[in-house]
mmCIF file of C-alpha atoms and ligand atoms in Angstrom:
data_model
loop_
_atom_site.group_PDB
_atom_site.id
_atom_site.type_symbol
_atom_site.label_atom_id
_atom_site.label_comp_id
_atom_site.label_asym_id
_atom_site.label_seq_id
_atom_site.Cartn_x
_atom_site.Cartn_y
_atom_site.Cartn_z
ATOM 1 C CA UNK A 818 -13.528 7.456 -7.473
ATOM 2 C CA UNK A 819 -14.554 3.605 -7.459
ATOM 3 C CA UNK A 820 -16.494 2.158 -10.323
ATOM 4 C CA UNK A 821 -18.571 0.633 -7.477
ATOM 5 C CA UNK A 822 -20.815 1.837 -4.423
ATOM 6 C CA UNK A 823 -22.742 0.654 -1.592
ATOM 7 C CA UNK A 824 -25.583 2.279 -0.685
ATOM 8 C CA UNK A 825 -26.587 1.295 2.925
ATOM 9 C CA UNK A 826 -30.760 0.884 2.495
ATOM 10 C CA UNK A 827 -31.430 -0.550 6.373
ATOM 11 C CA UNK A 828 -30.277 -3.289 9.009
ATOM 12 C CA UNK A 829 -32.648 -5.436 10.567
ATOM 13 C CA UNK A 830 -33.802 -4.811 14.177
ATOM 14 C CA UNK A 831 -33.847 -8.483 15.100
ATOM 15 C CA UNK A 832 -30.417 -9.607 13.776
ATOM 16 C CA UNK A 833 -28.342 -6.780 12.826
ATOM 17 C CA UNK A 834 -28.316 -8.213 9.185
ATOM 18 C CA UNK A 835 -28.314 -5.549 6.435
ATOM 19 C CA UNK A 836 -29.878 -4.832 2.867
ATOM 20 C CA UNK A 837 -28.850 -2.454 0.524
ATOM 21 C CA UNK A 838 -27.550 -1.730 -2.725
ATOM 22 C CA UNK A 839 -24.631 -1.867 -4.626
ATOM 23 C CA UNK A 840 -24.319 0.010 -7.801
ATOM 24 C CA UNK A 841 -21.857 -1.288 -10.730
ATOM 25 C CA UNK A 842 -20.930 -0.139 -13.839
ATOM 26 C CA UNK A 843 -23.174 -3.139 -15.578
ATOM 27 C CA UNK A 844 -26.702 -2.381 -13.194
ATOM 28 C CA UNK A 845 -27.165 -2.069 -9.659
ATOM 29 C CA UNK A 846 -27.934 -5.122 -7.465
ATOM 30 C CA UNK A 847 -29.746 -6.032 -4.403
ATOM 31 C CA UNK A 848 -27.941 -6.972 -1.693
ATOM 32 C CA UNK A 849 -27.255 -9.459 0.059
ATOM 33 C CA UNK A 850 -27.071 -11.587 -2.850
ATOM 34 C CA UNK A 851 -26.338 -14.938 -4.557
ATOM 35 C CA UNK A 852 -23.868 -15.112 -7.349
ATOM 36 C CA UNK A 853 -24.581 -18.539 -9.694
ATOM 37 C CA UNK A 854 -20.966 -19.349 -10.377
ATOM 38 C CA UNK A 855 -20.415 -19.529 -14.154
ATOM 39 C CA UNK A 856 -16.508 -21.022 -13.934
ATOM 40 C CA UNK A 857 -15.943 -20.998 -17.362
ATOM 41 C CA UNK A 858 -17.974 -18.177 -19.151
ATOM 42 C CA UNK A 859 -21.538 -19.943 -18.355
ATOM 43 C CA UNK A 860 -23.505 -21.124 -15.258
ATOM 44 C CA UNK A 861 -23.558 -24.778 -16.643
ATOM 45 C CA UNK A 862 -26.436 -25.341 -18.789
ATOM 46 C CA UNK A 863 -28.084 -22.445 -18.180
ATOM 47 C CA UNK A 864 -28.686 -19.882 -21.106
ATOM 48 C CA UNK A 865 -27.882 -15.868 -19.713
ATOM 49 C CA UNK A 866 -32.086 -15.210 -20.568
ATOM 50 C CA UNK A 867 -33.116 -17.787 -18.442
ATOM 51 C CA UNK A 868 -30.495 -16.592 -15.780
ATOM 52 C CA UNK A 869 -32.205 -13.245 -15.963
ATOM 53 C CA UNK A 870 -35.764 -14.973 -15.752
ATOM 54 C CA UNK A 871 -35.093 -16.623 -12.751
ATOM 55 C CA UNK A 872 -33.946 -12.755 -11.094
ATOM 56 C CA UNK A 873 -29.726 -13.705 -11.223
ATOM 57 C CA UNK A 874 -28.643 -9.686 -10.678
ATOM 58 C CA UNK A 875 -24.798 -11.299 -10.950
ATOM 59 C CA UNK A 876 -22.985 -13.399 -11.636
ATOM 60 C CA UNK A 877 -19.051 -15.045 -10.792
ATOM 61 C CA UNK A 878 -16.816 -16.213 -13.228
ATOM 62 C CA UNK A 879 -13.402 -17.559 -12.640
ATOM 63 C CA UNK A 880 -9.993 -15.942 -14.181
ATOM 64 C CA UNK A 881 -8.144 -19.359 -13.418
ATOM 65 C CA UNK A 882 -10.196 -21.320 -16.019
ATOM 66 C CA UNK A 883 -10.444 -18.857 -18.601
ATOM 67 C CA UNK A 884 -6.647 -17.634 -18.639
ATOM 68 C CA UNK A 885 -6.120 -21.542 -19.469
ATOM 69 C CA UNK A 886 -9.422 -22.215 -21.955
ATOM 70 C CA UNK A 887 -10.254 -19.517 -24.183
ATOM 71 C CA UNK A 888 -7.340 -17.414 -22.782
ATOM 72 C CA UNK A 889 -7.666 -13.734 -21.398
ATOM 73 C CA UNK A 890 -6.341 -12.740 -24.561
ATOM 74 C CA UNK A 891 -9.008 -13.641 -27.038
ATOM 75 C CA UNK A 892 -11.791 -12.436 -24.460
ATOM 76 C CA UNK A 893 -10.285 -8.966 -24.645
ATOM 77 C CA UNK A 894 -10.617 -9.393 -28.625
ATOM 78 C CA UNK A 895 -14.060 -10.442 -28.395
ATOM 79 C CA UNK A 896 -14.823 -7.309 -26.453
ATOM 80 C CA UNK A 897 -14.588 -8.742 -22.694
ATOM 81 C CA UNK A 898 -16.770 -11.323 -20.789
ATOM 82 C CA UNK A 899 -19.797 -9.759 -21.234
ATOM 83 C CA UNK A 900 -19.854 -9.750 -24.647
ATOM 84 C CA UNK A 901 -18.481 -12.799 -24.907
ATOM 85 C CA UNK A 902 -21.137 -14.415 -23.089
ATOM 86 C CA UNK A 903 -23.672 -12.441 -23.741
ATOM 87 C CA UNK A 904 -24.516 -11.479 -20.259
ATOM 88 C CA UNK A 905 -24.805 -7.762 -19.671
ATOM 89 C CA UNK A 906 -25.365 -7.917 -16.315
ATOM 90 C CA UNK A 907 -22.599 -7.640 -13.429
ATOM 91 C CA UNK A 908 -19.558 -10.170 -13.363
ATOM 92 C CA UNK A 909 -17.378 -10.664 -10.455
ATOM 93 C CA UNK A 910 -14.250 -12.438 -11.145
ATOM 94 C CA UNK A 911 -11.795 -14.548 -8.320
ATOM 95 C CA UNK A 912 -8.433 -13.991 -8.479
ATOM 96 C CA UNK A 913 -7.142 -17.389 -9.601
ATOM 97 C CA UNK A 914 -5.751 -17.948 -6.347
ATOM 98 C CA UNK A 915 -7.936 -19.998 -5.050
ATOM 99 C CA UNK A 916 -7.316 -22.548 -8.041
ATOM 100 C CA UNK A 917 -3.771 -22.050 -8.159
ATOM 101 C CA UNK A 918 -3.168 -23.719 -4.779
ATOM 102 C CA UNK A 919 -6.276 -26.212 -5.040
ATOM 103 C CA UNK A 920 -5.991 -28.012 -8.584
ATOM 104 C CA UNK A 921 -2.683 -27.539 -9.671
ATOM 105 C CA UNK A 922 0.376 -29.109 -8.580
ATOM 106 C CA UNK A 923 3.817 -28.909 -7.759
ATOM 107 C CA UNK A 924 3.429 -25.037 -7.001
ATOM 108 C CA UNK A 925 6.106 -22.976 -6.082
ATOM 109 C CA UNK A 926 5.505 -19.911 -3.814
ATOM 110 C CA UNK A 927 7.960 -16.753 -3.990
ATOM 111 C CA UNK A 928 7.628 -13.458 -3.010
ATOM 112 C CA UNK A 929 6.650 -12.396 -6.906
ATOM 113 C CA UNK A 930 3.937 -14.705 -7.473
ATOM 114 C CA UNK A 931 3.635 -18.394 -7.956
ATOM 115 C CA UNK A 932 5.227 -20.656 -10.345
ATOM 116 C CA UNK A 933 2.919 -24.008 -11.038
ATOM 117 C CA UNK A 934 1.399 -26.351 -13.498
ATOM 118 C CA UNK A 935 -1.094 -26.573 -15.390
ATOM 119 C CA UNK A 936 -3.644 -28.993 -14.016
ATOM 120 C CA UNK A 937 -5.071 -29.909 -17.870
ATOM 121 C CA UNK A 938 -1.805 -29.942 -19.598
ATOM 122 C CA UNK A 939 0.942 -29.946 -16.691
ATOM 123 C CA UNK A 940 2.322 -27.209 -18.959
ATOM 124 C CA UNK A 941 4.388 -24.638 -16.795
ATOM 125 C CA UNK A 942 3.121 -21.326 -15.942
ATOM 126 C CA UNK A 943 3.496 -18.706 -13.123
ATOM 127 C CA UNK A 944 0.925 -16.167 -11.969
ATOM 128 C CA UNK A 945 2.093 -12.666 -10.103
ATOM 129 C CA UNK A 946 -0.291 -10.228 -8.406
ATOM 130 C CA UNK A 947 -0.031 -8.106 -10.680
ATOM 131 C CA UNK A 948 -0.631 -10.727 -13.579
ATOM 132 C CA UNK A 949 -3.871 -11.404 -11.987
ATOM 133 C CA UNK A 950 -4.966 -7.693 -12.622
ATOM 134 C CA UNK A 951 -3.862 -7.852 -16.340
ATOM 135 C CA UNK A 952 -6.181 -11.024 -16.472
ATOM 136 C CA UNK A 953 -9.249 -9.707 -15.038
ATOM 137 C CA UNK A 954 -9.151 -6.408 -16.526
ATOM 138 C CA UNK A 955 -8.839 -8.525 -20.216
ATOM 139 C CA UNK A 956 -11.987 -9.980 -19.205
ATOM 140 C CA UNK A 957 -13.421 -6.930 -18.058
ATOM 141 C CA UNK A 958 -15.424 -8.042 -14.921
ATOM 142 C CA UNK A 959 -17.162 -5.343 -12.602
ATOM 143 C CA UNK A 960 -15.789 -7.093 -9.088
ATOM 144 C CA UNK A 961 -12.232 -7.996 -9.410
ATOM 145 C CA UNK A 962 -10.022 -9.792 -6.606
ATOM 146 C CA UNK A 963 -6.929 -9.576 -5.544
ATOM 147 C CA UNK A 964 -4.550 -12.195 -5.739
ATOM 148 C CA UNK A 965 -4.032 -14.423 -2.535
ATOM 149 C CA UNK A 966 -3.073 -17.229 -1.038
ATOM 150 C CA UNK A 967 -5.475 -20.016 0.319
ATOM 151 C CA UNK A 968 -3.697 -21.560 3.040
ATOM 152 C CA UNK A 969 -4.451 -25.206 3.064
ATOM 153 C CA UNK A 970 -6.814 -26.521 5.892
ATOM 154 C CA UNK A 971 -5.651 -27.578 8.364
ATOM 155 C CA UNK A 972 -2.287 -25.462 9.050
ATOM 156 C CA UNK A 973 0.434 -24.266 11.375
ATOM 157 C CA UNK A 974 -0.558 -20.793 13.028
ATOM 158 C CA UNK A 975 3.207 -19.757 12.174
ATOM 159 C CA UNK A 976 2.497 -20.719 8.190
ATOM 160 C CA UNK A 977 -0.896 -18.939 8.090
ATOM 161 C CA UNK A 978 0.975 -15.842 9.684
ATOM 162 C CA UNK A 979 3.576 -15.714 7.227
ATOM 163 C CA UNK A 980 1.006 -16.461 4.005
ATOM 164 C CA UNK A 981 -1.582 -13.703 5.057
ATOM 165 C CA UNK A 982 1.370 -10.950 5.559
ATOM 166 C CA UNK A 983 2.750 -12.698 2.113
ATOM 167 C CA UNK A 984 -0.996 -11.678 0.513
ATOM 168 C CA UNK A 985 -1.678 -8.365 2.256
ATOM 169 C CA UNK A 986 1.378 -7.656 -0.054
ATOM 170 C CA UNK A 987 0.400 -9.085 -2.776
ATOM 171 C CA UNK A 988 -2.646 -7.184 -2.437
ATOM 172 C CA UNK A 989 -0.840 -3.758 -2.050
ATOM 173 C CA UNK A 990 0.990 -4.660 -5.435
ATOM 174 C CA UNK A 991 -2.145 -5.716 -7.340
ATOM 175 C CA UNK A 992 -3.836 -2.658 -6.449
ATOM 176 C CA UNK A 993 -1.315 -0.270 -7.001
ATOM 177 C CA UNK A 994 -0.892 -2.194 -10.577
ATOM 178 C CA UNK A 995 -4.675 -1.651 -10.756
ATOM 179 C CA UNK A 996 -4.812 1.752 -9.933
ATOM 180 C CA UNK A 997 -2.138 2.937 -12.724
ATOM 181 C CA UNK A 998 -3.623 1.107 -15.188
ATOM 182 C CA UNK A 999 -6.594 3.099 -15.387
ATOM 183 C CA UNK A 1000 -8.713 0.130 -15.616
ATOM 184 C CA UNK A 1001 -10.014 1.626 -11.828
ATOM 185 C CA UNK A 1002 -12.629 3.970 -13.090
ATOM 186 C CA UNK A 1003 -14.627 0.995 -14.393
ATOM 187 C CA UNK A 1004 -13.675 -2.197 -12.244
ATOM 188 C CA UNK A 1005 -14.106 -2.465 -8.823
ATOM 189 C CA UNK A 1006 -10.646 -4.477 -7.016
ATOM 190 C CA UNK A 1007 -11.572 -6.140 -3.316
ATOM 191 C CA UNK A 1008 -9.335 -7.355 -0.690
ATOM 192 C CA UNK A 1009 -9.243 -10.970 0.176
ATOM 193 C CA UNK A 1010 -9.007 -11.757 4.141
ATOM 194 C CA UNK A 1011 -7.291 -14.761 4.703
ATOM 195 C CA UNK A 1012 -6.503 -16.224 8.299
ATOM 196 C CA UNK A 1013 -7.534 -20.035 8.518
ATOM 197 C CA UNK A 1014 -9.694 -20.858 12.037
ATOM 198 C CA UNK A 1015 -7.219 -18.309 13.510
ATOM 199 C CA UNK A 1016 -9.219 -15.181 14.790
ATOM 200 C CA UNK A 1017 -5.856 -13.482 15.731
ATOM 201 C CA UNK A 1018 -4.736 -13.836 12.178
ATOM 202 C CA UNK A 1019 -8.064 -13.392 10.534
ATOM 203 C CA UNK A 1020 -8.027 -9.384 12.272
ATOM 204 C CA UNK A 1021 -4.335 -8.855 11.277
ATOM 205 C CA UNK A 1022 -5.396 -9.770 7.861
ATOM 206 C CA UNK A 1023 -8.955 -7.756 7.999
ATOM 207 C CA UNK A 1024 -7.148 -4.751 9.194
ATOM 208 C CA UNK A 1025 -3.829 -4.517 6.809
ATOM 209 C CA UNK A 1026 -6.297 -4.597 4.451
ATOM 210 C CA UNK A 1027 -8.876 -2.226 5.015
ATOM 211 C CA UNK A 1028 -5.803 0.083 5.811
ATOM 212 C CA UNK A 1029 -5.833 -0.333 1.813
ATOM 213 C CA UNK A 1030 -9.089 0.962 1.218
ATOM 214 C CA UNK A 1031 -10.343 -1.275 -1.524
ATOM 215 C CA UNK A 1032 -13.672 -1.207 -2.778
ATOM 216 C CA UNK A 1033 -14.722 -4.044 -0.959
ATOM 217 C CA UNK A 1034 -13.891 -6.830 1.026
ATOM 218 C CA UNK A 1035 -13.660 -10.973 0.910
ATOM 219 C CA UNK A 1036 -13.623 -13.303 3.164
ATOM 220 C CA UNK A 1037 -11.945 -16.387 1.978
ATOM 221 C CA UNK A 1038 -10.381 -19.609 2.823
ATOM 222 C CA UNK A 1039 -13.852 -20.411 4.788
ATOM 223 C CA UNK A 1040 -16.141 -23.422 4.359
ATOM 224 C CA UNK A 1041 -12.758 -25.662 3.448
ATOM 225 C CA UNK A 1042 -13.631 -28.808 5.931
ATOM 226 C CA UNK A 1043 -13.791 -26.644 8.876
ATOM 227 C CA UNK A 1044 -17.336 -27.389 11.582
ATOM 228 C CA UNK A 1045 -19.722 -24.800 11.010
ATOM 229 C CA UNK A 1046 -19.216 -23.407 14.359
ATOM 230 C CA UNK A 1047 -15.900 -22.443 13.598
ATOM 231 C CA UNK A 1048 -16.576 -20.645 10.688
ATOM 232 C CA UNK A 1049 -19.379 -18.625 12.316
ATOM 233 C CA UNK A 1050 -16.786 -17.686 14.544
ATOM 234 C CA UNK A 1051 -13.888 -16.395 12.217
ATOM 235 C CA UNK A 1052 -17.063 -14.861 10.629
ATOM 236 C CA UNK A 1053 -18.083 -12.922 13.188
ATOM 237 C CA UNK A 1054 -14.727 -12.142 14.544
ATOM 238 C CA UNK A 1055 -13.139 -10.787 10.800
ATOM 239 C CA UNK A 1056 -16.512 -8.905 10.282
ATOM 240 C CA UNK A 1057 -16.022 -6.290 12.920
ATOM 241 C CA UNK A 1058 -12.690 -4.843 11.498
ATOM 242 C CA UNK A 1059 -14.262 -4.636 7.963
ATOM 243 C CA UNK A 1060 -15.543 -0.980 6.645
ATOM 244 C CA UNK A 1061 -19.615 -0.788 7.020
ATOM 245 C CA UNK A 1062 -19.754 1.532 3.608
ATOM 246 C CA UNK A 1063 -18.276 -1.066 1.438
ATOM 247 C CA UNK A 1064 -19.546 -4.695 0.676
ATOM 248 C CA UNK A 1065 -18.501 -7.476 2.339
ATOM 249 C CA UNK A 1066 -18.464 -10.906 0.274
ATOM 250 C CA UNK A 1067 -18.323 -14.341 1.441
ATOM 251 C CA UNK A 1068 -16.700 -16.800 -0.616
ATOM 252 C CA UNK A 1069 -17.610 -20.167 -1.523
ATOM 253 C CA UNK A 1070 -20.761 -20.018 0.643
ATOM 254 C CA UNK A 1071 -24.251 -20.953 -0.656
ATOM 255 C CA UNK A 1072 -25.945 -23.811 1.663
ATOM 256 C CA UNK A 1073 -29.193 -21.723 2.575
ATOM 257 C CA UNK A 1074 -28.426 -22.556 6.440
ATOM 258 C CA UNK A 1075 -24.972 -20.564 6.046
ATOM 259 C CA UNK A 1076 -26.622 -18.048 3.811
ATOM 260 C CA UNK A 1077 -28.710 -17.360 6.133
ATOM 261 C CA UNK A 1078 -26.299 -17.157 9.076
ATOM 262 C CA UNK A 1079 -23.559 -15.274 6.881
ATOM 263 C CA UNK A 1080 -26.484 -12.420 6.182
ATOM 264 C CA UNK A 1081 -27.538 -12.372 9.784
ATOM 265 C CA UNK A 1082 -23.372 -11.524 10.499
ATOM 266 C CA UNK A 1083 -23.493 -9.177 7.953
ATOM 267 C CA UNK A 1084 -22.322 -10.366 5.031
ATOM 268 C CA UNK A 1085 -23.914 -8.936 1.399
ATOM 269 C CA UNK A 1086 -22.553 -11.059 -1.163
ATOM 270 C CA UNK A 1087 -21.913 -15.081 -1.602
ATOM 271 C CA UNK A 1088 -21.163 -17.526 -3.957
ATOM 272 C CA UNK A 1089 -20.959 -20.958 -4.330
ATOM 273 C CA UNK A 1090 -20.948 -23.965 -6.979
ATOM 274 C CA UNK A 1091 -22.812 -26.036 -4.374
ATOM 275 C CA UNK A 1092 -26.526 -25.493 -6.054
ATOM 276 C CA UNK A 1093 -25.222 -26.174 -9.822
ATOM 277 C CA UNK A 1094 -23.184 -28.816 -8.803
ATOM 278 C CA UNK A 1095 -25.658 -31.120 -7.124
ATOM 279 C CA UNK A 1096 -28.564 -29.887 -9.607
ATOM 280 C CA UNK A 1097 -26.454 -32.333 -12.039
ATOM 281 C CA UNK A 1098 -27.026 -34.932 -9.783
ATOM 282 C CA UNK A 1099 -29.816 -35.115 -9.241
ATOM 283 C CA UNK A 1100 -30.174 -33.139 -5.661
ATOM 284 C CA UNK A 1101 -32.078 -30.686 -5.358
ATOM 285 C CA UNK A 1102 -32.900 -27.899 -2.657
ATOM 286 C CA UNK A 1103 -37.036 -27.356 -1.596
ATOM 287 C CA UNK A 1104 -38.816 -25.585 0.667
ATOM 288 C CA UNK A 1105 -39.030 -29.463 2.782
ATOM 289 C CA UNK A 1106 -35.510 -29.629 2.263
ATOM 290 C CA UNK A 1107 -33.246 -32.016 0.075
ATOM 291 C CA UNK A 1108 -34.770 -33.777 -2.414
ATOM 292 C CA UNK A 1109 -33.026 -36.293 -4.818
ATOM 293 C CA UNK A 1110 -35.071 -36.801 -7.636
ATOM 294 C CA UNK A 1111 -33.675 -40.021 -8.747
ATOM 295 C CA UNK A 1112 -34.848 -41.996 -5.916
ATOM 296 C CA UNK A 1113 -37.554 -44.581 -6.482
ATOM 297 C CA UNK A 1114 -39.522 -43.301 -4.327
ATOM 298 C CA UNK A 1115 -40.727 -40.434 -7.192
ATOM 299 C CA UNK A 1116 -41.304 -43.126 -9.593
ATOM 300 C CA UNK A 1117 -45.109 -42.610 -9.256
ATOM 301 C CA UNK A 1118 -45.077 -38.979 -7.893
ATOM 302 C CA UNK A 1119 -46.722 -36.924 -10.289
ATOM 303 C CA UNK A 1120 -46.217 -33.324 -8.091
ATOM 304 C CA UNK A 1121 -44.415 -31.137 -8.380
ATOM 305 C CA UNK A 1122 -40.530 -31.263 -6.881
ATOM 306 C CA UNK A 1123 -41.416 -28.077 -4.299
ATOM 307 C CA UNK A 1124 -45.144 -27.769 -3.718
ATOM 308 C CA UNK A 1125 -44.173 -23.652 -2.930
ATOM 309 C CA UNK A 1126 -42.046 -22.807 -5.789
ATOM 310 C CA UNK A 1127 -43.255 -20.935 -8.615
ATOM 311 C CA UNK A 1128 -40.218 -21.856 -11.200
ATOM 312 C CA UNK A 1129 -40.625 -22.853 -14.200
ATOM 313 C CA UNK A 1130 -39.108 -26.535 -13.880
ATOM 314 C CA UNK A 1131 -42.087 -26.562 -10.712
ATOM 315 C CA UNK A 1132 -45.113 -25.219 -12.669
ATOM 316 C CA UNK A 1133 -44.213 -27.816 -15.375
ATOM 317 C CA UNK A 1134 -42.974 -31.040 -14.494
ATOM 318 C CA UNK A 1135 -43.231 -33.550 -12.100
ATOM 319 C CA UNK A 1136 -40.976 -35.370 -9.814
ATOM 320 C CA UNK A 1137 -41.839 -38.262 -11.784
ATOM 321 C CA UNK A 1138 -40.360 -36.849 -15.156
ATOM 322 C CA UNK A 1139 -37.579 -35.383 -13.699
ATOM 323 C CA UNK A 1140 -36.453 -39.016 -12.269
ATOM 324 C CA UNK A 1141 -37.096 -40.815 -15.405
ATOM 325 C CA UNK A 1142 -35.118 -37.822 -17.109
ATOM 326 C CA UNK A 1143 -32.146 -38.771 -14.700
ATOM 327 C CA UNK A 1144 -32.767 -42.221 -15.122
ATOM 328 C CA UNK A 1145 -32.040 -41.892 -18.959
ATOM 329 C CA UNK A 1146 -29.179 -39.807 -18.883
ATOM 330 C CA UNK A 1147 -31.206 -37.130 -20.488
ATOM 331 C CA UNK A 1148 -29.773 -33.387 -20.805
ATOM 332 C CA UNK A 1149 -33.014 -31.757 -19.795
ATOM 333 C CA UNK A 1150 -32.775 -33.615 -16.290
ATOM 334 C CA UNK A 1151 -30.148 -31.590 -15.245
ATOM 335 C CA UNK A 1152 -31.231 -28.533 -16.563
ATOM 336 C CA UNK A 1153 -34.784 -28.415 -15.078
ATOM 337 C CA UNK A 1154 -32.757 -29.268 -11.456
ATOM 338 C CA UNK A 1155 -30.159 -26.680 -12.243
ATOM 339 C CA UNK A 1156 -32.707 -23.827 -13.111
ATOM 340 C CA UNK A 1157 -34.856 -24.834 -9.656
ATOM 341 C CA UNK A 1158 -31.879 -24.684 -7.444
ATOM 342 C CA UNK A 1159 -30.702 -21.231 -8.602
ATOM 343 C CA UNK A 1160 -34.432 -20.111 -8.497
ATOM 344 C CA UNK A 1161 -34.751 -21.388 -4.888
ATOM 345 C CA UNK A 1162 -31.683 -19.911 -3.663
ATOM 346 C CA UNK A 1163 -32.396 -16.334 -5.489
ATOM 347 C CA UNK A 1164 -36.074 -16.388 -4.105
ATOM 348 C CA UNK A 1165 -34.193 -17.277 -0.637
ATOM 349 C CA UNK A 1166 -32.480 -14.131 -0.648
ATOM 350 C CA UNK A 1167 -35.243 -12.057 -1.777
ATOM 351 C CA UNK A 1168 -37.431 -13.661 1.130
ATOM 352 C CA UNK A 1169 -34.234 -13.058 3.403
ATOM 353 C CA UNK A 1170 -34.285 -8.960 2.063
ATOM 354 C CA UNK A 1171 -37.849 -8.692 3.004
ATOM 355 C CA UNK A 1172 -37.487 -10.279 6.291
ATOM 356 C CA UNK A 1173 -34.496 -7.549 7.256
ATOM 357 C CA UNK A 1174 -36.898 -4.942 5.809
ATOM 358 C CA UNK A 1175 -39.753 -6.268 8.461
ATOM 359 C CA UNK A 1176 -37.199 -6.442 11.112
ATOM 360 C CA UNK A 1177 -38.042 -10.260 11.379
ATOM 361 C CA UNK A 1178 -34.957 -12.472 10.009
ATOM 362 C CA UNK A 1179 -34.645 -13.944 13.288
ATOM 363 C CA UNK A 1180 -38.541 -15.648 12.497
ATOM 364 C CA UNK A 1181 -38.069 -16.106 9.446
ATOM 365 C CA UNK A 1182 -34.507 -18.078 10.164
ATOM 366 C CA UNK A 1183 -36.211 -20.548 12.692
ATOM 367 C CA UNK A 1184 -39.781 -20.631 10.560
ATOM 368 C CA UNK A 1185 -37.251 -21.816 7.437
ATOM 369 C CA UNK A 1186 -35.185 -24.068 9.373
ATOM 370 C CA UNK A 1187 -38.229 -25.976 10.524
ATOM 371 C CA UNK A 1188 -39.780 -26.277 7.331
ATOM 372 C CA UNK A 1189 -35.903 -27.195 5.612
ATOM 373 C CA UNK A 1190 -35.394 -29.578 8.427
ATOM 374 C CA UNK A 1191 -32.402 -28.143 10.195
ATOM 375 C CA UNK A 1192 -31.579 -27.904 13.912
ATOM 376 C CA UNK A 1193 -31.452 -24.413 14.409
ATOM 377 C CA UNK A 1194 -28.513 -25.143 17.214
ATOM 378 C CA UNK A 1195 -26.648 -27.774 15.113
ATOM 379 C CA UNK A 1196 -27.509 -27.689 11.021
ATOM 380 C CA UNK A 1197 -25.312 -30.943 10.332
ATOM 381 C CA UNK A 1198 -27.012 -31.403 6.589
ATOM 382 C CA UNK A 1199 -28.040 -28.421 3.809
HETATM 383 ZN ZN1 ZN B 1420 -38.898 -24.860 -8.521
#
């Protein structure tokens, strides 16, 4: 019995792209869906009501960072993540992997996990697939992951082969750890498909892994530096050996062209720092596309920063505040940006839900790309 299920609701006549609804043990959520990405225990500058307000059904947080800073171990004491936080919606957690072989350095890979430092202290440490499970289920997340390996980009065929049979074990091991522990009955463990730009590899690693039968399934390593044609490709290719009754989840992914074009291939979940992390810059995403709010241009523009956004950083303020709030280094800057660029990208999704339900994504793909300013045929910018 898995502490998760997808409920199929319909796919879209025009695309193929599906909505439904996946049902955790903290709510049930929409899909396809936008996670914010709180990294360490909060969606930078963002309090969990206004995350709610703006319609966040879930959220990701990263095992990585908070096995290093709190520490799994006083999470667990203060009753897991979601009390921690205060956040009683879903959490999906990553599996550290990720992190492990993009911050930290001198890492050593065996066959029982990796040994590595510390990239805040260079202190030593070494993570196992089954250590990743004892970390997650510490913090108690709804979606766990399974440890893997992130091949770097670009790499050999012959190394990619080796590192996603390395993680389809690594996977077998976490889960079986997983499944004695108990923990099962109330968090949900997916599969991470690795692969690189190699389709051949990308199906060997899709289809060792739904021979597992997780809950649900990842697509990783995508998005690393790679042209968007290629990862549309890999896309498509890995999505056809993945179950249709479980979710599929795209990581890393959250520029609206590519959430878009994930949906339309069939993905349900995404996540991505991308919207956060530019919101403390100053960039934000509209309807009219990019719009950086520090430019001088706004010095004397008293609208609004999207003329067709209802949030509340848009009912309130104009671009002319929000520029001089940049321009002084003040906090509230970057957290009227931040709360806009979540908005817009949750509001995205719920447009993107109702389009599959009308059997129209296709329109509503090319009307948005017009308005956003994207070549349908070749999106070079967000
Ligand atoms: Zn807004």
């Amino acid at each position: 019995m898995s502490a998760i299920e997808y409920e199929h609701i319909k796919t879209c006549k025009q695309t193929g792209a599906r909505i439904g609804r996946l049902h955790t043990p903290h709510g049930t959520i929409d899909t396809p869906v936008f996670m914010p990405v709180g990294t360490l225990a909060t969606v930078k500058s963002m309090t969990p009501e206004e995350l709610a307000e703006i319609g966040s059904q879930i959220i990701l947080s990263n095992t990585y960072h908070l096995w290093l800073r709190p520490g799994s171990d006083i999470i667990r004491e203060a009753g897991g993540l979601h009390q921690f936080m205060n956040w009683d919606k879903p959490i999906l957690t990553d599996s550290g992997g990720f992190q492990v072989f993009s911050l930290s350095e001198r890492r050593k890979i065996e066959e029982t996990g990796v040994h590595f430092r510390s990239h805040l202290d260079g202190s030593k440490l070494f993570l196992s697939p089954e250590g990743a499970m004892d970390i997650q289920h510490h913090l108690g997340s709804d979606i766990m992951m399974s440890f893997d390996e992130c091949p770097p980009h670009p790499a050999e065929h012959g190394y990619v082969k080796d590192s996603i049979e390395r993680t389809s074990r690594w996977a077998e091991r976490g889960q079986n750890h997983h499944l004695k522990s108990g923990h099962d009955r109330k968090q949900a463990l997916f599969g991470i498909v690795q692969g690189g730009e190699y389709t051949d590899l990308r199906a060997q690693s899709a289809k060792e892994l739904a021979a597992m039968d997780f809950d649900g399934y990842s697509i990783g390593g995508l998005s690393v530096g790679e042209p968007k044609s290629i990862m549309y490709r890999v896309l498509e290719e890995t999505m056809t050996y993945l179950p249709e009754h479980k979710p599929r989840y795209l990581m890393g992914v959250g520029s609206p062209d590519a959430l878009i074009e994930g949906v339309i291939r069939g993905v349900d979940m995404f996540d991505c720092v991308l919207p956060t992390r530019i919101a403390r810059n100053g960039t934000t995403m509209t309807s009219k596309g990019r719009v950086v709010v520090r430019n001088k241009k706004f010095e004397r523009d008293f609208t609004p920063l999207d003329d067709s956004c209802d949030c509340y950083t848009c009912r309130n303020y104009t671009k002319a505040y929000l520029r001089h709030l940049f321009k002084t280094d003040e906090i509230l800057g970057l957290r009227l940006t931040t709360y806009h660029n979540l908005y817009f990208l949750v509001k995205l999704m719920e447009d993107v839900r109702t389009a599959i339900l009308n059997d129209n994504l296709m329109d509503f793909k090319e009307a948005f790309f017009e308005s956003y300013g994207l070549n349908v045929e070749n999106p070079k910018n967000f």
